Amino acid sequence: MRMVDIIEKKRDGEALTKDEINFVIQGYTNGEIPDYQMSAFSMAIYFQDMSPEERAYLTMAMVESGDQIDLSMIDGIKVDKHSTGGVGDTTTLVLGPLVAAVGVPVAKMSGRGLGHTGGTIDKLEAVDGFTVEISNEKFIDLVNEHKIAIIGQSGNLTPADKKLYALRDVTATVNAIPLIASSIMSKKIAAGADAIVLDVKTGAGAFMKDLEGSKQLAQAMVEIGNNVGRKTMAIISDMSQPLGFAIGNSLEVKEAIDTLQGKGPKDLEELCLTLGSYMVYLANEASSLEEARQKLVDVMNNGKALETFKIFLTNQGGDASVVDNPEKLPQASYIIEVPAQADGHVSEIIADEIGTAAMILGAGRATKESTIDLAVGLVLNKKVGDSVSKGESLVTIHSNSENVEEIKNRIYESISISDTKVDAPTLIYTTITS
Ligand code: URA
Ligand code: CA
């Protein structure tokens, strides 16, 4: 087989065989196929797309390019949730303990945040002592005994994807649905998921800014999952404005604690109950989505979800007393309000702009090497659709620097106030099951 022939075939819109796709991915991973050929190949896919079969072959070729996590020692169906990135997305912190409390095994491998989106590990490290540096044995034991553990990304998972994603980044080929879908799904499958629930975000803070593109991406991932024997469902959820109120590590841990008790922001709670219901249902812990949802509401109300969160933190070295005393989480030195400059109705809170403001404050990373300040961030006091009076606080800034003029300006630029009444945006647009 010759790479040049395969590029030509794809360039002309023909479907590739499994052997051809394996040849490309293996050759690229071990360095036999150079970047320039892989660039041309990616661009051919960008223009010619891939059939459902080709997408499944590509995904599995990337899964097989490196280590695969074996979770077979863990009892039950391991359901993983993946969100395609967002601002102030506190769902993973809530969903883990929430579904574990009804018996779904949560064996999660997680990463750190980059740019305007936050990472789950960063958020959890706001809890003093908490660590994801645990052995595989301990990870498996904890999930079997307590239904939940989180481990840091380790080993050589999907090296083909790492290399290809970096190449796509500099060759204008990131935004191709077959490439995005196979990239995301390969990582979930290599991490050992039996079933996958996807939260595909749409809107300004999302990877896919428009609904049509988000639907196509969700459909592509669900199709790949089901074609390679992993039950997969997706929802499309709003990321035009940030989710919940809090953006920033400590602030989001506090928000998760509130939500686990049914006292959190309503949009975050609703999204967690919806995603959680699918997880419980796919894990066979309920025979219908309604029953699954009721189980989740019950553990929110009877304290079991919160108790599970405490046990989870303690198991991984964390100081669980923060759950009852959230003021023990890292606190910022300056709390500064951003008052509305006019009466009216909040019509827009541009998620990625707010995420960038939080990042500049120190809550996120501009580059992989940046260090983050766990204490700082933003709390929205108003969301789209709320009415507001001049002088009322729109946002509270939690900062470790007194000088927040730039942040304030950015916040004013990303929030619009209109004279006329505005509806809150739709939170969940659609569900895709096959
Ligand atoms: N996220 C990924 O992991 N891969 C992509 O290709 C795009 C977003
Ligand atoms: Ca939030």
Short mmCIF file of C-alpha atoms and ligand atoms in Angstrom, two decimals:
data_model
loop_
_atom_site.label_atom_id
_atom_site.label_comp_id
_atom_site.label_asym_id
_atom_site.label_seq_id
_atom_site.Cartn_x
_atom_site.Cartn_y
_atom_site.Cartn_z
CA MET A 1 0.00 0.00 0.00
CA ARG A 2 1.18 3.52 -0.73
CA MET A 3 0.04 6.59 1.14
CA VAL A 4 -0.08 8.64 -2.05
CA ASP A 5 -2.67 6.28 -3.56
CA ILE A 6 -4.82 6.47 -0.44
CA ILE A 7 -4.70 10.28 -0.47
CA GLU A 8 -5.69 10.25 -4.13
CA LYS A 9 -8.59 7.89 -3.48
CA LYS A 10 -9.94 10.10 -0.70
CA ARG A 11 -9.32 13.25 -2.73
CA ASP A 12 -11.57 11.78 -5.43
CA GLY A 13 -14.31 11.02 -2.93
CA GLU A 14 -14.02 7.24 -2.76
CA ALA A 15 -14.56 5.29 0.43
CA LEU A 16 -11.47 3.76 2.05
CA THR A 17 -11.28 0.22 3.35
CA LYS A 18 -10.52 -0.75 6.93
CA ASP A 19 -7.06 -1.94 5.89
CA GLU A 20 -6.28 1.36 4.19
CA ILE A 21 -7.35 3.37 7.24
CA ASN A 22 -5.33 1.11 9.55
CA PHE A 23 -2.32 1.54 7.27
CA VAL A 24 -2.59 5.33 7.48
CA ILE A 25 -3.06 5.51 11.25
CA GLN A 26 -0.37 2.95 12.08
CA GLY A 27 2.08 4.54 9.65
CA TYR A 28 1.43 8.01 10.97
CA THR A 29 1.75 6.93 14.60
CA ASN A 30 5.08 5.20 14.11
CA GLY A 31 6.51 8.00 11.98
CA GLU A 32 6.59 6.20 8.62
CA ILE A 33 4.01 8.56 7.13
CA PRO A 34 5.22 12.18 7.22
CA ASP A 35 3.19 15.18 8.33
CA TYR A 36 2.88 16.53 4.78
CA GLN A 37 1.08 13.45 3.56
CA MET A 38 -1.13 13.35 6.64
CA SER A 39 -1.97 17.04 6.09
CA ALA A 40 -3.10 16.34 2.55
CA PHE A 41 -5.08 13.35 3.76
CA SER A 42 -6.84 15.43 6.46
CA MET A 43 -7.68 18.12 3.93
CA ALA A 44 -9.11 15.48 1.58
CA ILE A 45 -11.35 14.27 4.43
CA TYR A 46 -12.31 17.86 5.17
CA PHE A 47 -13.67 18.25 1.64
CA GLN A 48 -14.84 14.71 0.87
CA ASP A 49 -16.17 13.58 4.25
CA MET A 50 -16.24 9.93 5.34
CA SER A 51 -18.93 7.27 5.32
CA PRO A 52 -20.23 5.89 8.65
CA GLU A 53 -18.08 2.77 8.12
CA GLU A 54 -14.93 4.82 7.47
CA ARG A 55 -15.58 6.90 10.59
CA ALA A 56 -15.89 3.76 12.69
CA TYR A 57 -12.67 2.31 11.20
CA LEU A 58 -10.82 5.56 11.84
CA THR A 59 -12.01 5.70 15.43
CA MET A 60 -10.98 2.13 16.18
CA ALA A 61 -7.63 2.56 14.42
CA MET A 62 -6.90 5.49 16.75
CA VAL A 63 -8.10 3.50 19.81
CA GLU A 64 -5.70 0.71 18.82
CA SER A 65 -2.78 3.11 18.26
CA GLY A 66 -1.99 3.07 21.99
CA ASP A 67 -2.95 1.68 25.39
CA GLN A 68 -6.53 0.82 26.23
CA ILE A 69 -7.83 0.96 29.76
CA ASP A 70 -9.33 -2.29 30.95
CA LEU A 71 -12.20 -1.64 33.34
CA SER A 72 -13.50 -5.21 33.22
CA MET A 73 -12.51 -5.68 36.88
CA ILE A 74 -15.17 -3.15 37.80
CA ASP A 75 -18.65 -4.54 38.32
CA GLY A 76 -21.49 -3.13 36.27
CA ILE A 77 -21.82 -1.13 33.08
CA LYS A 78 -19.29 1.71 32.98
CA VAL A 79 -21.02 4.73 31.52
CA ASP A 80 -18.89 7.73 30.72
CA LYS A 81 -20.15 11.24 30.12
CA HIS A 82 -18.36 13.58 27.79
CA SER A 83 -19.05 17.22 27.28
CA THR A 84 -17.65 18.99 24.25
CA GLY A 85 -16.37 21.85 26.36
CA GLY A 86 -17.97 24.89 27.82
CA VAL A 87 -17.75 27.77 30.24
CA GLY A 88 -18.51 27.22 33.89
CA ASP A 89 -19.63 23.70 33.09
CA THR A 90 -19.90 22.22 36.56
CA THR A 91 -21.81 19.10 35.41
CA THR A 92 -19.06 16.51 35.88
CA LEU A 93 -18.55 17.51 39.51
CA VAL A 94 -22.25 17.06 40.15
CA LEU A 95 -22.93 14.03 37.95
CA GLY A 96 -20.19 11.81 39.37
CA PRO A 97 -21.49 11.68 42.95
CA LEU A 98 -25.10 11.97 41.79
CA VAL A 99 -25.17 8.85 39.61
CA ALA A 100 -22.76 6.95 41.90
CA ALA A 101 -25.27 7.49 44.71
CA VAL A 102 -27.84 5.46 42.75
CA GLY A 103 -25.36 2.67 42.00
CA VAL A 104 -23.84 3.58 38.62
CA PRO A 105 -20.08 2.89 38.62
CA VAL A 106 -18.20 6.11 37.81
CA ALA A 107 -14.64 5.26 36.73
CA LYS A 108 -13.52 8.53 35.28
CA MET A 109 -10.30 9.57 33.67
CA SER A 110 -10.11 13.31 33.47
CA GLY A 111 -7.93 16.13 32.20
CA ARG A 112 -7.03 19.71 32.96
CA GLY A 113 -8.55 22.77 31.38
CA LEU A 114 -7.14 24.89 28.58
CA GLY A 115 -8.26 28.31 27.33
CA HIS A 116 -11.73 29.46 28.26
CA THR A 117 -12.95 26.02 29.33
CA GLY A 118 -12.19 24.55 32.73
CA GLY A 119 -10.97 21.06 33.58
CA THR A 120 -12.50 18.78 36.17
CA ILE A 121 -9.19 17.94 37.84
CA ASP A 122 -8.36 21.62 38.35
CA LYS A 123 -11.72 22.17 39.97
CA LEU A 124 -11.37 19.22 42.33
CA GLU A 125 -7.86 20.29 43.34
CA ALA A 126 -9.50 23.33 44.96
CA VAL A 127 -10.30 20.84 47.72
CA ASP A 128 -7.24 20.70 49.99
CA GLY A 129 -5.34 17.40 49.64
CA PHE A 130 -7.41 15.97 46.80
CA THR A 131 -5.36 14.02 44.28
CA VAL A 132 -5.99 12.12 41.07
CA GLU A 133 -2.53 10.54 41.25
CA ILE A 134 -3.75 7.13 42.41
CA SER A 135 -2.69 3.69 41.25
CA ASN A 136 -4.83 1.72 38.82
CA GLU A 137 -5.43 -0.89 41.53
CA LYS A 138 -6.68 1.70 43.98
CA PHE A 139 -8.82 3.29 41.27
CA ILE A 140 -10.54 -0.02 40.52
CA ASP A 141 -10.98 -0.89 44.21
CA LEU A 142 -12.52 2.49 44.96
CA VAL A 143 -15.03 2.22 42.15
CA ASN A 144 -16.01 -1.30 43.17
CA GLU A 145 -16.45 -0.31 46.79
CA HIS A 146 -17.76 3.26 46.58
CA LYS A 147 -18.92 3.51 42.94
CA ILE A 148 -16.74 6.52 42.16
CA ALA A 149 -13.13 7.50 41.56
CA ILE A 150 -11.30 9.88 39.25
CA ILE A 151 -7.82 9.23 37.94
CA GLY A 152 -5.53 11.57 35.98
CA GLN A 153 -4.81 10.89 32.34
CA SER A 154 -1.84 8.60 32.14
CA GLY A 155 -0.28 6.06 29.85
CA ASN A 156 -0.11 6.25 26.12
CA LEU A 157 -3.77 6.72 25.22
CA THR A 158 -4.65 7.35 21.55
CA PRO A 159 -1.21 8.65 20.44
CA ALA A 160 -2.51 8.80 16.85
CA ASP A 161 -5.15 11.30 17.94
CA LYS A 162 -2.63 13.44 19.84
CA LYS A 163 -0.39 13.70 16.83
CA LEU A 164 -3.21 14.20 14.34
CA TYR A 165 -5.03 16.79 16.47
CA ALA A 166 -1.85 18.88 16.71
CA LEU A 167 -1.37 18.61 12.94
CA ARG A 168 -5.00 19.56 12.25
CA ASP A 169 -4.58 22.58 14.48
CA VAL A 170 -1.97 24.07 12.13
CA THR A 171 -3.43 22.89 8.81
CA ALA A 172 -6.96 24.32 9.12
CA THR A 173 -8.50 20.85 9.37
CA VAL A 174 -9.80 20.85 12.96
CA ASN A 175 -13.33 21.68 11.92
CA ALA A 176 -14.21 18.52 10.02
CA ILE A 177 -16.98 16.43 11.56
CA PRO A 178 -15.51 12.96 10.81
CA LEU A 179 -12.21 14.07 12.36
CA ILE A 180 -13.71 15.69 15.46
CA ALA A 181 -16.14 12.83 16.06
CA SER A 182 -13.50 10.11 15.71
CA SER A 183 -11.07 12.09 17.87
CA ILE A 184 -13.48 12.45 20.77
CA MET A 185 -14.91 8.93 20.53
CA SER A 186 -11.49 7.27 20.28
CA LYS A 187 -10.49 8.80 23.62
CA LYS A 188 -13.68 7.68 25.38
CA ILE A 189 -13.41 4.15 24.01
CA ALA A 190 -9.71 3.83 24.86
CA ALA A 191 -10.56 4.97 28.40
CA GLY A 192 -12.75 1.89 28.77
CA ALA A 193 -16.32 3.16 28.52
CA ASP A 194 -19.02 0.53 27.87
CA ALA A 195 -21.61 3.21 27.17
CA ILE A 196 -21.29 6.92 26.50
CA VAL A 197 -23.51 9.92 27.15
CA LEU A 198 -22.50 12.99 25.18
CA ASP A 199 -23.33 16.57 26.00
CA VAL A 200 -22.71 18.45 22.80
CA LYS A 201 -22.69 22.16 23.47
CA THR A 202 -23.97 24.74 21.06
CA GLY A 203 -23.58 28.53 21.03
CA ALA A 204 -20.86 31.12 21.57
CA GLY A 205 -18.94 29.22 24.27
CA ALA A 206 -19.04 25.93 22.38
CA PHE A 207 -16.79 24.30 19.87
CA MET A 208 -19.72 24.27 17.43
CA LYS A 209 -21.33 27.69 17.43
CA ASP A 210 -24.43 26.83 15.40
CA LEU A 211 -27.17 24.32 16.12
CA GLU A 212 -26.98 22.56 12.75
CA GLY A 213 -23.25 21.85 13.14
CA SER A 214 -23.77 20.67 16.73
CA LYS A 215 -26.48 18.26 15.59
CA GLN A 216 -24.28 16.83 12.87
CA LEU A 217 -21.43 16.34 15.31
CA ALA A 218 -23.71 14.67 17.87
CA GLN A 219 -25.22 12.41 15.21
CA ALA A 220 -21.76 11.45 13.97
CA MET A 221 -20.54 10.51 17.45
CA VAL A 222 -23.68 8.54 18.33
CA GLU A 223 -23.37 6.63 15.06
CA ILE A 224 -19.69 5.81 15.68
CA GLY A 225 -20.41 4.64 19.24
CA ASN A 226 -23.28 2.40 18.23
CA ASN A 227 -21.33 1.05 15.23
CA VAL A 228 -18.44 -0.04 17.43
CA GLY A 229 -20.61 -1.66 20.09
CA ARG A 230 -20.81 1.14 22.68
CA LYS A 231 -24.33 2.31 23.44
CA THR A 232 -24.17 6.05 22.89
CA MET A 233 -26.66 8.89 23.31
CA ALA A 234 -26.24 12.61 22.91
CA ILE A 235 -28.05 15.75 23.88
CA ILE A 236 -27.45 19.19 22.46
CA SER A 237 -27.36 21.81 25.20
CA ASP A 238 -27.03 25.55 25.28
CA MET A 239 -23.65 27.19 25.72
CA SER A 240 -24.55 30.63 24.44
CA GLN A 241 -24.28 31.81 28.06
CA PRO A 242 -22.25 30.09 30.80
CA LEU A 243 -23.89 27.21 32.65
CA GLY A 244 -25.01 27.92 36.21
CA PHE A 245 -23.70 31.01 37.98
CA ALA A 246 -20.10 30.19 38.90
CA ILE A 247 -17.02 30.19 36.65
CA GLY A 248 -13.78 29.38 38.45
CA ASN A 249 -12.46 26.43 40.37
CA SER A 250 -13.38 26.93 44.06
CA LEU A 251 -16.53 28.73 43.02
CA GLU A 252 -17.65 25.78 40.93
CA VAL A 253 -16.94 23.29 43.70
CA LYS A 254 -19.24 25.37 45.91
CA GLU A 255 -21.81 25.43 43.11
CA ALA A 256 -21.59 21.63 42.78
CA ILE A 257 -22.14 21.22 46.53
CA ASP A 258 -25.26 23.39 46.30
CA THR A 259 -26.54 21.47 43.27
CA LEU A 260 -26.05 18.07 44.92
CA GLN A 261 -28.49 19.29 47.56
CA GLY A 262 -31.03 20.60 45.06
CA LYS A 263 -30.06 24.20 45.89
CA GLY A 264 -28.03 24.95 42.77
CA PRO A 265 -28.78 27.01 39.67
CA LYS A 266 -31.82 25.60 37.88
CA ASP A 267 -30.15 25.26 34.46
CA LEU A 268 -27.25 23.29 35.92
CA GLU A 269 -29.63 21.11 37.95
CA GLU A 270 -31.82 20.37 34.94
CA LEU A 271 -28.86 19.48 32.73
CA CYS A 272 -27.45 17.17 35.43
CA LEU A 273 -30.80 15.43 35.91
CA THR A 274 -31.17 14.93 32.16
CA LEU A 275 -27.64 13.65 31.55
CA GLY A 276 -27.77 11.66 34.79
CA SER A 277 -31.03 9.97 33.75
CA TYR A 278 -29.40 8.75 30.55
CA MET A 279 -26.40 7.47 32.49
CA VAL A 280 -28.57 5.60 34.99
CA TYR A 281 -30.70 4.19 32.19
CA LEU A 282 -27.73 3.05 30.07
CA ALA A 283 -26.18 1.47 33.16
CA ASN A 284 -29.38 -0.60 33.60
CA GLU A 285 -30.03 0.89 37.01
CA ALA A 286 -33.53 1.95 35.94
CA SER A 287 -36.01 0.56 33.44
CA SER A 288 -37.16 3.94 32.16
CA LEU A 289 -35.84 7.49 31.97
CA GLU A 290 -38.61 8.63 34.34
CA GLU A 291 -37.59 6.07 36.96
CA ALA A 292 -33.94 7.07 36.51
CA ARG A 293 -34.76 10.73 37.04
CA GLN A 294 -36.82 9.98 40.15
CA LYS A 295 -33.91 8.04 41.65
CA LEU A 296 -31.61 11.02 41.09
CA VAL A 297 -34.09 13.46 42.61
CA ASP A 298 -34.42 11.16 45.62
CA VAL A 299 -30.67 11.06 46.34
CA MET A 300 -30.50 14.85 45.98
CA ASN A 301 -33.29 15.21 48.51
CA ASN A 302 -32.26 12.55 51.03
CA GLY A 303 -28.62 13.64 51.30
CA LYS A 304 -27.13 10.52 49.73
CA ALA A 305 -25.65 12.40 46.76
CA LEU A 306 -23.88 14.85 49.06
CA GLU A 307 -22.67 12.02 51.30
CA THR A 308 -21.24 10.23 48.23
CA PHE A 309 -19.35 13.41 47.31
CA LYS A 310 -17.82 13.54 50.80
CA ILE A 311 -16.76 9.89 50.66
CA PHE A 312 -15.27 10.41 47.20
CA LEU A 313 -13.21 13.42 48.35
CA THR A 314 -12.00 11.61 51.47
CA ASN A 315 -11.04 8.49 49.49
CA GLN A 316 -8.72 10.59 47.31
CA GLY A 317 -7.07 12.55 50.11
CA GLY A 318 -9.39 15.55 50.04
CA ASP A 319 -10.65 17.51 53.05
CA ALA A 320 -14.38 16.67 52.89
CA SER A 321 -15.21 19.20 55.60
CA VAL A 322 -15.37 21.79 52.79
CA VAL A 323 -18.73 20.31 51.88
CA ASP A 324 -20.29 21.60 55.09
CA ASN A 325 -17.93 24.58 55.32
CA PRO A 326 -17.36 25.83 51.76
CA GLU A 327 -15.60 28.93 53.14
CA LYS A 328 -12.64 26.58 53.71
CA LEU A 329 -12.12 26.44 49.93
CA PRO A 330 -9.51 28.89 48.62
CA GLN A 331 -11.01 32.39 48.85
CA ALA A 332 -10.08 35.45 46.78
CA SER A 333 -8.91 38.62 48.57
CA TYR A 334 -11.15 41.03 46.66
CA ILE A 335 -14.88 40.67 46.02
CA ILE A 336 -15.92 43.30 43.49
CA GLU A 337 -19.41 43.89 42.09
CA VAL A 338 -20.07 44.89 38.49
CA PRO A 339 -23.20 47.07 38.54
CA ALA A 340 -25.64 47.27 35.62
CA GLN A 341 -25.35 50.57 33.77
CA ALA A 342 -29.03 50.65 32.76
CA ASP A 343 -32.46 49.26 33.62
CA GLY A 344 -33.74 46.51 31.37
CA HIS A 345 -33.56 42.81 30.60
CA VAL A 346 -30.41 40.76 30.15
CA SER A 347 -30.45 39.67 26.51
CA GLU A 348 -26.99 38.20 26.05
CA ILE A 349 -24.07 36.90 28.15
CA ILE A 350 -21.50 35.76 25.62
CA ALA A 351 -20.12 32.56 27.10
CA ASP A 352 -16.67 32.47 25.53
CA GLU A 353 -16.03 36.15 26.32
CA ILE A 354 -16.98 35.60 29.97
CA GLY A 355 -14.81 32.48 29.98
CA THR A 356 -11.89 34.52 28.67
CA ALA A 357 -12.44 37.18 31.36
CA ALA A 358 -12.32 34.43 34.02
CA MET A 359 -9.17 33.03 32.43
CA ILE A 360 -7.41 36.42 32.47
CA LEU A 361 -8.36 36.74 36.12
CA GLY A 362 -6.37 33.53 36.66
CA ALA A 363 -9.13 30.90 36.79
CA GLY A 364 -7.99 29.23 33.57
CA ARG A 365 -4.89 28.55 31.51
CA ALA A 366 -3.83 30.59 28.49
CA THR A 367 -1.17 27.97 27.66
CA LYS A 368 -0.51 24.45 28.93
CA GLU A 369 2.27 25.80 31.17
CA SER A 370 0.20 28.51 32.92
CA THR A 371 -0.58 28.05 36.59
CA ILE A 372 -4.10 28.75 37.75
CA ASP A 373 -5.45 30.51 40.80
CA LEU A 374 -8.04 28.21 42.36
CA ALA A 375 -9.71 31.00 44.35
CA VAL A 376 -10.60 33.44 41.60
CA GLY A 377 -13.47 33.60 39.15
CA LEU A 378 -16.80 35.14 38.33
CA VAL A 379 -20.30 34.63 39.69
CA LEU A 380 -23.19 35.68 37.48
CA ASN A 381 -25.95 37.35 39.45
CA LYS A 382 -28.16 37.61 36.38
CA LYS A 383 -28.78 35.26 33.48
CA VAL A 384 -30.34 35.83 30.09
CA GLY A 385 -34.03 36.64 30.52
CA ASP A 386 -33.65 38.23 33.98
CA SER A 387 -34.69 41.80 34.51
CA VAL A 388 -32.18 44.17 36.06
CA SER A 389 -32.19 47.67 37.54
CA LYS A 390 -29.41 50.19 37.05
CA GLY A 391 -26.84 49.77 39.82
CA GLU A 392 -27.80 46.17 40.61
CA SER A 393 -24.88 43.73 40.42
CA LEU A 394 -24.63 41.78 37.17
CA VAL A 395 -21.52 39.83 38.11
CA THR A 396 -19.38 39.41 41.22
CA ILE A 397 -15.64 39.30 40.54
CA HIS A 398 -13.53 37.18 42.91
CA SER A 399 -9.98 38.43 42.38
CA ASN A 400 -6.60 38.34 44.03
CA SER A 401 -5.69 41.66 42.46
CA GLU A 402 -7.35 44.97 43.22
CA ASN A 403 -7.03 46.15 39.64
CA VAL A 404 -9.91 44.61 37.73
CA GLU A 405 -10.64 47.40 35.21
CA GLU A 406 -9.84 45.23 32.20
CA ILE A 407 -12.03 42.41 33.51
CA LYS A 408 -14.89 44.81 34.19
CA ASN A 409 -14.65 46.20 30.67
CA ARG A 410 -14.69 42.73 29.22
CA ILE A 411 -17.75 41.84 31.29
CA TYR A 412 -19.59 44.96 30.13
CA GLU A 413 -18.72 44.13 26.54
CA SER A 414 -20.06 40.60 26.83
CA ILE A 415 -23.35 41.35 28.55
CA SER A 416 -26.17 43.10 26.69
CA ILE A 417 -29.20 44.70 28.30
CA SER A 418 -32.29 45.37 26.20
CA ASP A 419 -35.38 47.49 26.84
CA THR A 420 -37.75 44.73 25.87
CA LYS A 421 -38.45 41.50 27.71
CA VAL A 422 -36.29 38.55 26.65
CA ASP A 423 -36.93 34.80 27.02
CA ALA A 424 -34.35 32.58 28.67
CA PRO A 425 -32.63 30.45 25.99
CA THR A 426 -33.63 26.85 25.43
CA LEU A 427 -31.40 24.68 27.63
CA ILE A 428 -31.71 21.32 25.89
CA TYR A 429 -32.45 21.40 22.19
CA THR A 430 -32.69 17.77 21.30
CA THR A 431 -31.70 14.21 22.13
CA ILE A 432 -30.05 11.87 19.65
CA THR A 433 -30.21 8.17 20.33
CA SER A 434 -29.40 6.56 17.00
N1 URA B 1 -11.93 17.87 20.81
C1 URA B 1 -11.22 16.77 20.53
O1 URA B 1 -10.88 16.01 21.42
N2 URA B 1 -10.91 16.50 19.25
C2 URA B 1 -11.26 17.30 18.23
O2 URA B 1 -10.96 16.99 17.11
C3 URA B 1 -12.00 18.46 18.54
C4 URA B 1 -12.31 18.72 19.84
CA CA B 2 -21.09 26.92 36.59
#
